[in-house]
mmCIF file of C-alpha atoms in Angstrom:
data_model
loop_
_atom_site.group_PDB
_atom_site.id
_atom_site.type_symbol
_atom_site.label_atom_id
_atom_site.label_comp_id
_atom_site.label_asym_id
_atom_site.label_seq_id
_atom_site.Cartn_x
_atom_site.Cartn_y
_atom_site.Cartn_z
ATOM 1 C CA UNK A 14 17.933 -4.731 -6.117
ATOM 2 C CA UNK A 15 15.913 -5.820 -3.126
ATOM 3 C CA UNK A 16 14.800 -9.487 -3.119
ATOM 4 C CA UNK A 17 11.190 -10.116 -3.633
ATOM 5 C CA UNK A 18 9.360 -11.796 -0.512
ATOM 6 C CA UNK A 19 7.943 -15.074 -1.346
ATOM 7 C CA UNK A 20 3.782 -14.392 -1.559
ATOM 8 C CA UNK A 21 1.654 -16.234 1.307
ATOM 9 C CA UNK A 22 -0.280 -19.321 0.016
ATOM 10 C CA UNK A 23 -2.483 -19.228 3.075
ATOM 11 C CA UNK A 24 -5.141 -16.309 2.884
ATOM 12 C CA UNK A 25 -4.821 -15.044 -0.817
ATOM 13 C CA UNK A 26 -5.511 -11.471 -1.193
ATOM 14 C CA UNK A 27 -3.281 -8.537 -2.776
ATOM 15 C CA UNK A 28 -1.815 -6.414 -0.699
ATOM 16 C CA UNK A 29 0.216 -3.430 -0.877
ATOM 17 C CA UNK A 30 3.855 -2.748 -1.901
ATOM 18 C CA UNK A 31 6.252 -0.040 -2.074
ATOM 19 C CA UNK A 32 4.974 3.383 -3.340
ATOM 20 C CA UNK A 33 6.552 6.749 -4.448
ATOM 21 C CA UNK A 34 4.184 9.351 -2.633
ATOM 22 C CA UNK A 35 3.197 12.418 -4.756
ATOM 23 C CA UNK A 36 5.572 14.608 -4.922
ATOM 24 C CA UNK A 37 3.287 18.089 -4.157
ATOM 25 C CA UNK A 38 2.107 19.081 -1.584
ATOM 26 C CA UNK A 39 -0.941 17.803 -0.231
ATOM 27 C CA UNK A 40 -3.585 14.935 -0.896
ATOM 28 C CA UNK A 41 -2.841 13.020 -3.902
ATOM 29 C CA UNK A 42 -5.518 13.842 -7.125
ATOM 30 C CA UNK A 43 -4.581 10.743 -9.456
ATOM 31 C CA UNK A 44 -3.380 6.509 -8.432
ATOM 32 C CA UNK A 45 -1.729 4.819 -10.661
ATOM 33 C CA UNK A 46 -1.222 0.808 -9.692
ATOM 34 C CA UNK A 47 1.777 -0.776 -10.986
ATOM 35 C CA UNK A 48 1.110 -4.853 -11.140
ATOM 36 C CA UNK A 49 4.091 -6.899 -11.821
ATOM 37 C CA UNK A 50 5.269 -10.283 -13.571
ATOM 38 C CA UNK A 51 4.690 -13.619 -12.455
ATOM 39 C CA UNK A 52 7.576 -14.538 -10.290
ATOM 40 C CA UNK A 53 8.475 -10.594 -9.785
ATOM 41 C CA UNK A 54 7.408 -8.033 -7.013
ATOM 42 C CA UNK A 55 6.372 -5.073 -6.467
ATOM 43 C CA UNK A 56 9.987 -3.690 -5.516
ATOM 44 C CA UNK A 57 10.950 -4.940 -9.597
ATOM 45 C CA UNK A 58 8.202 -2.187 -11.016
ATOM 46 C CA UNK A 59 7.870 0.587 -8.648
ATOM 47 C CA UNK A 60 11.391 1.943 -9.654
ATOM 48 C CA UNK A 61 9.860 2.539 -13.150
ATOM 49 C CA UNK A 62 7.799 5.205 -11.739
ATOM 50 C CA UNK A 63 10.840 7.264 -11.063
ATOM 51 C CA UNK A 64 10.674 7.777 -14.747
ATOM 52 C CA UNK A 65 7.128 9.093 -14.095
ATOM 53 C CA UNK A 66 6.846 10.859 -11.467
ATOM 54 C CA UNK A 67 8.108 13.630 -12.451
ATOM 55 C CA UNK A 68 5.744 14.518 -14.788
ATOM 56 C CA UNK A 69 2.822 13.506 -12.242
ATOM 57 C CA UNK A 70 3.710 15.359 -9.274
ATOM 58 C CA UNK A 71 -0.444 14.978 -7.858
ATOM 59 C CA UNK A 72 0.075 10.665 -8.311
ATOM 60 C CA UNK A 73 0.539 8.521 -5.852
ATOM 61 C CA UNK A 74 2.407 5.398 -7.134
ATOM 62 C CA UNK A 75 1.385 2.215 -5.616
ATOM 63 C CA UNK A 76 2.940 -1.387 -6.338
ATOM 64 C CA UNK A 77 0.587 -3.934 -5.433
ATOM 65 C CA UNK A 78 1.636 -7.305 -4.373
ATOM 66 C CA UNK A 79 0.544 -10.672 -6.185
ATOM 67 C CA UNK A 80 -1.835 -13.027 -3.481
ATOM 68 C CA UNK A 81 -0.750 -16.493 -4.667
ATOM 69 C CA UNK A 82 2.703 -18.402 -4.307
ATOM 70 C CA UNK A 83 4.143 -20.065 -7.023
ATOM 71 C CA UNK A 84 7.503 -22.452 -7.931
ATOM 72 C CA UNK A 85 9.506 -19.083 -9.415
ATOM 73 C CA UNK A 86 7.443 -16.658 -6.679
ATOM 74 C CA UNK A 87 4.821 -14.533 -6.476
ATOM 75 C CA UNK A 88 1.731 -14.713 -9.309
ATOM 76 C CA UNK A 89 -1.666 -13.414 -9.692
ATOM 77 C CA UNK A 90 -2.914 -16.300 -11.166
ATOM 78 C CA UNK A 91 -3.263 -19.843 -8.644
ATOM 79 C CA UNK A 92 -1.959 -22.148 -11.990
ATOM 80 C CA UNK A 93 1.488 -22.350 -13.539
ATOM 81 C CA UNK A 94 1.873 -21.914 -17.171
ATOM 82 C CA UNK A 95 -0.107 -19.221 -20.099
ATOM 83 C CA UNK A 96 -2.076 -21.878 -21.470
ATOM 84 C CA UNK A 97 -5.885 -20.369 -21.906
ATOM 85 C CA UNK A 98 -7.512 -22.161 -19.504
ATOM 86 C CA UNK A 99 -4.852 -21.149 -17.231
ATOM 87 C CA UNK A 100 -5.175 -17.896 -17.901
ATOM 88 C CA UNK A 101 -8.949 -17.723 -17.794
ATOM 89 C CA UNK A 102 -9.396 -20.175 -14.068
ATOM 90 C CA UNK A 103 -6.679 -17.335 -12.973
ATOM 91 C CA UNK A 104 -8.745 -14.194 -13.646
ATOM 92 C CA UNK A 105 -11.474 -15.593 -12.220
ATOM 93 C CA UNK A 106 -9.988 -16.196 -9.342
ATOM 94 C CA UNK A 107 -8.381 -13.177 -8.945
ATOM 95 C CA UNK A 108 -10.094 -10.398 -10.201
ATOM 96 C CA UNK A 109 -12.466 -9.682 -7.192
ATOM 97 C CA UNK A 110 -9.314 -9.936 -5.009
ATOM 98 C CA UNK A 111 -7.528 -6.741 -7.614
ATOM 99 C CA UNK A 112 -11.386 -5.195 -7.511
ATOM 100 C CA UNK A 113 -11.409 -4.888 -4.376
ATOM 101 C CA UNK A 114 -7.794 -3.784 -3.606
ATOM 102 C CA UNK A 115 -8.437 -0.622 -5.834
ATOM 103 C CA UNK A 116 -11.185 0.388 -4.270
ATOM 104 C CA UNK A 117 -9.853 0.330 -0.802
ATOM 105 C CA UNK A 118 -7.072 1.983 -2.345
ATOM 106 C CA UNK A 119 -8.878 4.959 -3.914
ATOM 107 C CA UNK A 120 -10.690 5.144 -0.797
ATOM 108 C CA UNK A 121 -8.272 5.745 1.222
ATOM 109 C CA UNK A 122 -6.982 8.596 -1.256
ATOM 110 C CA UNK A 123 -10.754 9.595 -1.440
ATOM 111 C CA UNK A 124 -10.422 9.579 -5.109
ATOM 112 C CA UNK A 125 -12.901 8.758 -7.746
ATOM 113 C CA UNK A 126 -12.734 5.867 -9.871
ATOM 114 C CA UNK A 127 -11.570 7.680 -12.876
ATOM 115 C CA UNK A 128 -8.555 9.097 -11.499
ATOM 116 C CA UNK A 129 -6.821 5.856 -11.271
ATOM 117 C CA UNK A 130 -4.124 4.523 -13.543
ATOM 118 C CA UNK A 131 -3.316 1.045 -14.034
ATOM 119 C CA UNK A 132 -0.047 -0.366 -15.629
ATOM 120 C CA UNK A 133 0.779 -4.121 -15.891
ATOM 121 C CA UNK A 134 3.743 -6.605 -16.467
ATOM 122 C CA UNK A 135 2.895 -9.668 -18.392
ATOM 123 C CA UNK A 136 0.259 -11.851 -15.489
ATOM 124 C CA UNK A 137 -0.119 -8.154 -13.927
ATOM 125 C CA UNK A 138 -1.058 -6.235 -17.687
ATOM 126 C CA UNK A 139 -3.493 -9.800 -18.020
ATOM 127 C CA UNK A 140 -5.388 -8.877 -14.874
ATOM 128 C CA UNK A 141 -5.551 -4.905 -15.380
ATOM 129 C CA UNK A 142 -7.151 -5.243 -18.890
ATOM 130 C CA UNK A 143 -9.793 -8.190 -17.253
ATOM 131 C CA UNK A 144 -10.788 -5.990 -14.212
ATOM 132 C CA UNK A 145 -10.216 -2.057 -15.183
ATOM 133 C CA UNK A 146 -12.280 -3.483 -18.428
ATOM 134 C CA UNK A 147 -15.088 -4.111 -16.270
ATOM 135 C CA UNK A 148 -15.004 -1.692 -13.208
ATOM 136 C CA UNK A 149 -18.134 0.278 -12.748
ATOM 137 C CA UNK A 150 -16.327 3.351 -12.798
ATOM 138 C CA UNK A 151 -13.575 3.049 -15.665
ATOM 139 C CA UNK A 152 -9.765 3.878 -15.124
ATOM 140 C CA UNK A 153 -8.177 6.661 -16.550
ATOM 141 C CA UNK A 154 -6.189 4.313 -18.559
ATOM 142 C CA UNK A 155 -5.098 0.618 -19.004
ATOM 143 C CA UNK A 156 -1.391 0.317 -20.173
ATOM 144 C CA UNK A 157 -0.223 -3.794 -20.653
ATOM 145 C CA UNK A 158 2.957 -4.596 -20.818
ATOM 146 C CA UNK A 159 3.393 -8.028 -22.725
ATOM 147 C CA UNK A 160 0.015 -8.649 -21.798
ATOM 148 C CA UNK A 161 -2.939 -10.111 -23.811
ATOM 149 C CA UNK A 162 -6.525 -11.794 -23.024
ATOM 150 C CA UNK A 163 -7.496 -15.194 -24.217
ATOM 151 C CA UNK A 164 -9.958 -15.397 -26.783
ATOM 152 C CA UNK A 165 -12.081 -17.244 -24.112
ATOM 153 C CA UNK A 166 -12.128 -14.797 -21.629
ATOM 154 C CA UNK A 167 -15.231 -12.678 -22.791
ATOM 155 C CA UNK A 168 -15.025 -9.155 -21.901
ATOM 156 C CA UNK A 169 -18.591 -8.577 -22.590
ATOM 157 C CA UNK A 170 -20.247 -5.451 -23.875
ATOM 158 C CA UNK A 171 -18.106 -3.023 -21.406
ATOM 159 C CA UNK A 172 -20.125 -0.525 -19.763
ATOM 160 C CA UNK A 173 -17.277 1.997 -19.812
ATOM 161 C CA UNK A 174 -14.361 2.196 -22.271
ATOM 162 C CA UNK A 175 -11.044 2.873 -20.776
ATOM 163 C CA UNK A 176 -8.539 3.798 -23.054
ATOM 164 C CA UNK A 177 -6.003 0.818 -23.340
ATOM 165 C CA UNK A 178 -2.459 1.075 -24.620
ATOM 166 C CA UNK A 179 -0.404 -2.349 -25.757
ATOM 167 C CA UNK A 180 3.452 -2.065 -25.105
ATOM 168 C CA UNK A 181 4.505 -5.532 -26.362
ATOM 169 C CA UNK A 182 7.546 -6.813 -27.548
ATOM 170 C CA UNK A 183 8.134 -8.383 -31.384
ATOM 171 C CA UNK A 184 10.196 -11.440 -29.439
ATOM 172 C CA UNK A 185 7.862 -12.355 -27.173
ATOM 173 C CA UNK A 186 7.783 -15.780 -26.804
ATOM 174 C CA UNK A 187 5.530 -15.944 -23.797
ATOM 175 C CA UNK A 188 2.578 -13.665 -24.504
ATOM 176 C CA UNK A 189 2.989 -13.633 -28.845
ATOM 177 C CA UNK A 190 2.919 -10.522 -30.259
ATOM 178 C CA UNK A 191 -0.372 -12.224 -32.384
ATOM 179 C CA UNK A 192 -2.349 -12.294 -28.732
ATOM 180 C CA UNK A 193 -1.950 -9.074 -27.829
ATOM 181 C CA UNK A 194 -3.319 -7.811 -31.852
ATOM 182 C CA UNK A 195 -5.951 -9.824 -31.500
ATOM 183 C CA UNK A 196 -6.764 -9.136 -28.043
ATOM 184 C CA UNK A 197 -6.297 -4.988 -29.494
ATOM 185 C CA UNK A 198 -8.372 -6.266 -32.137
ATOM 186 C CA UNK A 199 -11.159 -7.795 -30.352
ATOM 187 C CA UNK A 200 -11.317 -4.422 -27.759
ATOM 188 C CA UNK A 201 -11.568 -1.928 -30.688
ATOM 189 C CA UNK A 202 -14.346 -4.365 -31.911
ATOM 190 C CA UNK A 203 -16.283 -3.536 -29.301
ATOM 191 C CA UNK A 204 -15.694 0.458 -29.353
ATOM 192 C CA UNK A 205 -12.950 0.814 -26.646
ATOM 193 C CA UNK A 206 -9.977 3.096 -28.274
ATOM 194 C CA UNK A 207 -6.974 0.595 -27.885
ATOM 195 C CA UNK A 208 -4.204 1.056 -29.027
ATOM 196 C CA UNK A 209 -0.664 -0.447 -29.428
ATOM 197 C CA UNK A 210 3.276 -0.161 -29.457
ATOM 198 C CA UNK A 211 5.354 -2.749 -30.830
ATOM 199 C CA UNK A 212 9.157 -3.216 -29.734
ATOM 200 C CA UNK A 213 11.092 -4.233 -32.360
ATOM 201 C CA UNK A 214 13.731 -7.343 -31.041
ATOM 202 C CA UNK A 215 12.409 -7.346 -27.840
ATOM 203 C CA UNK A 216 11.312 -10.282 -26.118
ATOM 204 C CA UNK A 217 9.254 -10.473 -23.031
ATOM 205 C CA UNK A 218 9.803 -7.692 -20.878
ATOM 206 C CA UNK A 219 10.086 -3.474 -21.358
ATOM 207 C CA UNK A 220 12.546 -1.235 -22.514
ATOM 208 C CA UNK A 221 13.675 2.166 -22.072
ATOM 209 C CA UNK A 222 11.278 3.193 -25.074
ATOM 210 C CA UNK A 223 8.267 1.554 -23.345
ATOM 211 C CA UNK A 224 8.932 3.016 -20.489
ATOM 212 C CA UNK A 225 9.166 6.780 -22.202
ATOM 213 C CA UNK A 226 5.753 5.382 -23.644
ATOM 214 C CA UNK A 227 4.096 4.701 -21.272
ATOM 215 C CA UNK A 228 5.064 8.056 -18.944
ATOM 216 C CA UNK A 229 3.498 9.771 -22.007
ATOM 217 C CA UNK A 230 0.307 8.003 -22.026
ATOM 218 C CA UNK A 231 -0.021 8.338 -18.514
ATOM 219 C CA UNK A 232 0.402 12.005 -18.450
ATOM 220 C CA UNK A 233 -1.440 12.672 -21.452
ATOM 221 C CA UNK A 234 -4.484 10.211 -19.523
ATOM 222 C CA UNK A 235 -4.783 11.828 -16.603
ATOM 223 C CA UNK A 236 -3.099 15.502 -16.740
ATOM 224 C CA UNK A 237 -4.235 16.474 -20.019
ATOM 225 C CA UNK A 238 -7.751 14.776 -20.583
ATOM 226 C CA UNK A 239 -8.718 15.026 -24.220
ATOM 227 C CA UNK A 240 -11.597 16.524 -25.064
ATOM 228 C CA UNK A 241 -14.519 15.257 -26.578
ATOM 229 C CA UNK A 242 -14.270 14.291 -30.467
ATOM 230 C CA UNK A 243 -10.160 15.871 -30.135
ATOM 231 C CA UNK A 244 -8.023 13.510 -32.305
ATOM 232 C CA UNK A 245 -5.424 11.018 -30.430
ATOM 233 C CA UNK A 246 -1.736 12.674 -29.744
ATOM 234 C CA UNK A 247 1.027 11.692 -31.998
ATOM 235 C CA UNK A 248 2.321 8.919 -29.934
ATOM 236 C CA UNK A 249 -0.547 6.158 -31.036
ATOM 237 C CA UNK A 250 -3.014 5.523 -33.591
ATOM 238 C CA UNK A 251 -4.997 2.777 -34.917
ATOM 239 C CA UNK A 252 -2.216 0.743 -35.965
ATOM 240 C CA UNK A 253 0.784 -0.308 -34.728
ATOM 241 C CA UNK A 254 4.325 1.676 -33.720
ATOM 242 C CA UNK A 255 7.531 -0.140 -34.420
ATOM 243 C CA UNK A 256 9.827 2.586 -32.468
#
């Protein structure tokens, strides 16, 4: 595996990583963002799109890179630690930075705001749910992996509502399985459709089921919209899946 560059401290911004181009021919039609884990890279997550890819020939799949430096490497957030302030100070400070990223990067695709994917890793799923929550034009689909928002961080009354899907391990002892419920919880409170999948005796991180997951939500979000009032696929429903 390729070593992960250690993330500038001087000039924070994100930036981009390694991609897998779409595999058709021609202009891509759909972006999905990969954001990784604290202390991770983008070179860690963009070999899960292999898995993908396939099945999304018209996506271009982009790993952005984290803008602050931190003791174990790269993070999104400027603090160490998950406590809620943390986590919350963090956002803040780097939400315009991801805001802005994706729309230079859908420009440059000149693709609209709702053909866009994003899929994030623990400090990376934290940061897609805060920003694609609140994007003008909503994402396609939000899919956090061992992710969850603080009860602090208000979300608002969203003016869109992305679908969001919760991959989150039973073990997790950084991001507890309890956050990411009641961050589910607290979504579906205000009308969004989220959703979740629960990994039996995993701890933080993804496995091969995930994965499989989360290619079908992605395919199912942007290849095969659903149609208006159609009932959710198989795969998720208002509770939880233990598979």
């Amino acid at each position: 595996m390729t070593a992960c560059a250690t993330a500038s401290a001087e000039a924070p911004r994100i930036t981009a990583g390694p991609k897998i181009a779409a595999l058709s021919c021609g202009k891509p039609v759909y972006l999905v963002v990969l954001l990784h884990a604290e202390g991770s890279c983008g070179q860690e997550v963009i070999d899960l799109a292999l898995n993908w890819a396939p099945e999304l020939p018209k996506a271009d799949f982009l790993a952005a890179e984290a803008p602050f430096a931190g003791a174990a490497g790269a993070r999104w957030f400027p603090g160490e630690g998950f406590s809620p302030d943390t986590i919350s100070a963090g956002l803040t400070a780097s939400a315009p930075l991801l805001d802005a990223f994706l729309d230079e990067m859908l420009a440059a695709r000149r693709l609209p705001g709702d053909h866009l994917a994003l899929v994030g890793f623990s400090q990376g799923a934290m940061l897609a749910l805060d920003v694609g929550l609140r994007r003008a034009v909503p994402p396609a689909v939000i899919i956090a992996f061992g992710g969850a928002l603080p009860e602090a961080r208000d979300v608002g009354a969203p003016r869109t509502q992305p679908p969001v899907v919760f991959i989150h391990g039973e073990n997790d002892a950084v991001v507890p399985v309890a956050d990411m419920i009641a961050t589910r919880d607290r979504l579906k409170a205000l009308g969004l459709p989220a959703k979740s999948m629960r990994r039996p005796s995993l701890g933080h991180g993804v496995d091969d089921d995930g994965i499989i997951a989360a290619g079908s939500v992605l395919t199912a979000s942007l290849v095969k919209p659903k149609a208006a009032g159609e009932h959710d696929d198989h795969h998720h429903d208002d509770h939880d899946h233990d598979h």
